[in-house]
Short mmCIF file of C-alpha atoms in Angstrom, two decimals:
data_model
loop_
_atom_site.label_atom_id
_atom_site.label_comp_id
_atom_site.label_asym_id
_atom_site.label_seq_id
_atom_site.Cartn_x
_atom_site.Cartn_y
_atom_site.Cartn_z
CA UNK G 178 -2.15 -90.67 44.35
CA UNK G 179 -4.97 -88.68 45.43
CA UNK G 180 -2.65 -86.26 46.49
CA UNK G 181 -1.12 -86.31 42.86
CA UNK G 182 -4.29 -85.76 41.89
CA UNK G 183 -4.88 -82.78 43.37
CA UNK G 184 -1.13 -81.11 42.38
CA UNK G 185 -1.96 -81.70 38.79
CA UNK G 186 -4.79 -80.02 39.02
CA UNK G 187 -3.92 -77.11 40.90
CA UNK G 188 -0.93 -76.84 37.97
CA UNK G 189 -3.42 -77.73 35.36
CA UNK G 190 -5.36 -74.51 36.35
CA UNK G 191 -2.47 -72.40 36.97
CA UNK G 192 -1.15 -73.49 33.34
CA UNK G 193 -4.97 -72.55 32.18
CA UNK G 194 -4.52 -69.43 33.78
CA UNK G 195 -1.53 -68.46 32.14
CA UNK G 196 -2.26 -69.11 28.85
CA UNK G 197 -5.72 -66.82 29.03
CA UNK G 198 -3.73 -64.46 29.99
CA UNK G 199 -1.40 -64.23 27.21
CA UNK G 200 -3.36 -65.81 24.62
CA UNK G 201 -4.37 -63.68 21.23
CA UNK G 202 -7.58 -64.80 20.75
CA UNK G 203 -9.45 -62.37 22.84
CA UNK G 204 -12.11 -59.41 21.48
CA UNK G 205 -9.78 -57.06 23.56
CA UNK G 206 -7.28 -56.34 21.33
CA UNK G 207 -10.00 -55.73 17.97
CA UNK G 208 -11.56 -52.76 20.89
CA UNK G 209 -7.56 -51.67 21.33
CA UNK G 210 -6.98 -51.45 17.69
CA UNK G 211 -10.44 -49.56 17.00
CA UNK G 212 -9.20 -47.43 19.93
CA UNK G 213 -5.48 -47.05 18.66
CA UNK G 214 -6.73 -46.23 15.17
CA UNK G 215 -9.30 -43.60 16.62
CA UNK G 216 -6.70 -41.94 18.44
CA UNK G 217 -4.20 -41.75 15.38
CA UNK G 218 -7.17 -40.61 13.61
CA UNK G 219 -7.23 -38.03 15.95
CA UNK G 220 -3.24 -37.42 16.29
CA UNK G 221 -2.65 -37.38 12.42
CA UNK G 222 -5.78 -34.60 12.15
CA UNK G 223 -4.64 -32.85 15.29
CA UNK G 224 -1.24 -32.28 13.37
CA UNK G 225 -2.61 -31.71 10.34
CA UNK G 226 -5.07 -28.53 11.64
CA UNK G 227 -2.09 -27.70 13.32
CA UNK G 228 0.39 -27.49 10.81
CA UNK G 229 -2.06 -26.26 8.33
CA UNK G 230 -2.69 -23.46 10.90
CA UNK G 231 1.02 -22.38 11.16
CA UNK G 232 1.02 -22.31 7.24
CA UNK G 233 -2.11 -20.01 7.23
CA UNK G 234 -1.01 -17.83 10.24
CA UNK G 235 2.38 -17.13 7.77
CA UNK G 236 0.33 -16.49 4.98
CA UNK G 237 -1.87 -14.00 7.14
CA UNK G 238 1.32 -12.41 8.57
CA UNK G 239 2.79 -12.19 3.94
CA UNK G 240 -0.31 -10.77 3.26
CA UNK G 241 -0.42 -8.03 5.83
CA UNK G 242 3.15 -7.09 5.66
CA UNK G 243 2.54 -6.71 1.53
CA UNK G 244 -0.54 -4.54 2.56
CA UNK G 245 0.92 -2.41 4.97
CA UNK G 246 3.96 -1.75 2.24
CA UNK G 247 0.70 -1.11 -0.45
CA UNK G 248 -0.89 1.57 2.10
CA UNK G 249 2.64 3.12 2.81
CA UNK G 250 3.16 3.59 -0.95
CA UNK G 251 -0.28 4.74 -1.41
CA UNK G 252 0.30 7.38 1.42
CA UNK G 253 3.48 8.66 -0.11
CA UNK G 254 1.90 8.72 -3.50
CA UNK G 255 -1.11 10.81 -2.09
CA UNK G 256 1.31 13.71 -0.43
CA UNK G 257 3.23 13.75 -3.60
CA UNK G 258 0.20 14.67 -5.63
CA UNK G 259 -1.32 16.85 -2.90
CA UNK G 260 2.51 18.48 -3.11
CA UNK G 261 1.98 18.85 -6.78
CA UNK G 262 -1.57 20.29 -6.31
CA UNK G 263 -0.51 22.51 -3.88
CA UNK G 264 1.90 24.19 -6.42
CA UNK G 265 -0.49 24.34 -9.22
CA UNK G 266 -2.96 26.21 -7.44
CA UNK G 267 0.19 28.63 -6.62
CA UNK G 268 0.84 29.07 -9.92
CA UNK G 269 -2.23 29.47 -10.69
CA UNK G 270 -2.77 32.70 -8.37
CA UNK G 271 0.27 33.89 -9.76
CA UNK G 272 -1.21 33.29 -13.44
CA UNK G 273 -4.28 35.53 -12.07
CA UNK G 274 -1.97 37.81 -10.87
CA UNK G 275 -0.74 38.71 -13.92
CA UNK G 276 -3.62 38.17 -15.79
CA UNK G 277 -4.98 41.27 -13.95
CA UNK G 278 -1.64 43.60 -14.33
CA UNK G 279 -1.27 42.84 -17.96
CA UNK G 280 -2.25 45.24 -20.81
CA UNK G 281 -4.62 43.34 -23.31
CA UNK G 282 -3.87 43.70 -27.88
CA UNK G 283 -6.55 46.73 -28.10
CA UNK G 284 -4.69 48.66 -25.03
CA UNK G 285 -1.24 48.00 -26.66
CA UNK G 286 -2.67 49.33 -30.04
CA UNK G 287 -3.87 51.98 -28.19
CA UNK G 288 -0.58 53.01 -26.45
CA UNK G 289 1.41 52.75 -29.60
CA UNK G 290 -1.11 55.16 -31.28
CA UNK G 291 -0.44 57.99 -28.55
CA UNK G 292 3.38 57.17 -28.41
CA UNK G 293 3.00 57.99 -32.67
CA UNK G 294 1.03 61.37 -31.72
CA UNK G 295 3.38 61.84 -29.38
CA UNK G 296 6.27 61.52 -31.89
CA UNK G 297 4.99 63.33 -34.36
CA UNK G 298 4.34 66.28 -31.92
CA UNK G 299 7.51 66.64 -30.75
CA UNK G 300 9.31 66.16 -34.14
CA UNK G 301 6.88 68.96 -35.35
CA UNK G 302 7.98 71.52 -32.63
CA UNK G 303 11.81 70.64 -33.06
CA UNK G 304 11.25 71.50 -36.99
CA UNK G 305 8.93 74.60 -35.41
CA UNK G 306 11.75 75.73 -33.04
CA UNK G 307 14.53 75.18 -35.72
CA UNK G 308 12.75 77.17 -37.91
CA UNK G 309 12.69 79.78 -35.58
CA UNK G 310 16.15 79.36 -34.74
CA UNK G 311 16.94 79.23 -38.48
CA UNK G 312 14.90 82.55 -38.59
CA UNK G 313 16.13 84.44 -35.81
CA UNK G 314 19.89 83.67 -37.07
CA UNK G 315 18.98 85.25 -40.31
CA UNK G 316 17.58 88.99 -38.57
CA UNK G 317 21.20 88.78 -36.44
#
């Protein structure tokens, strides 16, 4: 019997044993779940930054393409009107040209008053010389 004894309670405390091990009422698992929930805390904002990040980084990458397509415009528009300048100041040195080489209202008047002399002039000496023709056929 004493030797009973002593089985059942070497299997008594291996049976004790056993069920600490597996049994659910220890502190442990509140520290694992604190832990677990930390660490998904963690995860979840870990994949948050991160996708939040990706979004940003294509909004960067949007924005800088729709700039650089801005500046290009901006650059095309700026040798158009530096084109456009360009001519006008061509045209105007033309304008000056002939600004210079052109006769003004007074000089005009002035050159149709000596053309008129000059007219008159010359239709006096062709009545001058056909009177003298006139006269010279009359002594023949």
């Amino acid at each position: 019997m004493h030797r009973m004894n002593s089985l059942f309670r070497l299997t008594s405390q291996n049976y004790r044993q056993h069920i600490r091990c597996y049994s659910t009422t220890s502190t442990q698992p509140r520290l694992t779940a604190t832990r677990g929930g930390f660490i998904g805390f963690l995860l979840g904002v870990t994949a948050a930054g991160s996708a939040g990040y990706y979004y940003l980084l294509g909004e960067y990458s949007n924005a800088s393409e729709a700039l650089l397509i801005s500046v290009q415009e901006l650059q095309e528009s700026t040798d158009k009107i530096k084109n456009y300048a360009r001519r006008i100041e061509g045209m105007e040195r033309e304008l000056n040209k002939l600004k210079e080489s052109m006769a003004t209202k007074h000089q005009l008047n002035e050159t149709k008053t000596d053309f008129k002399k000059l007219y008159d002039t010359l239709n006096i000496e062709h009545l001058e010389l056909k009177t003298h023709v006139w006269g010279l056929g009359k002594t023949l």
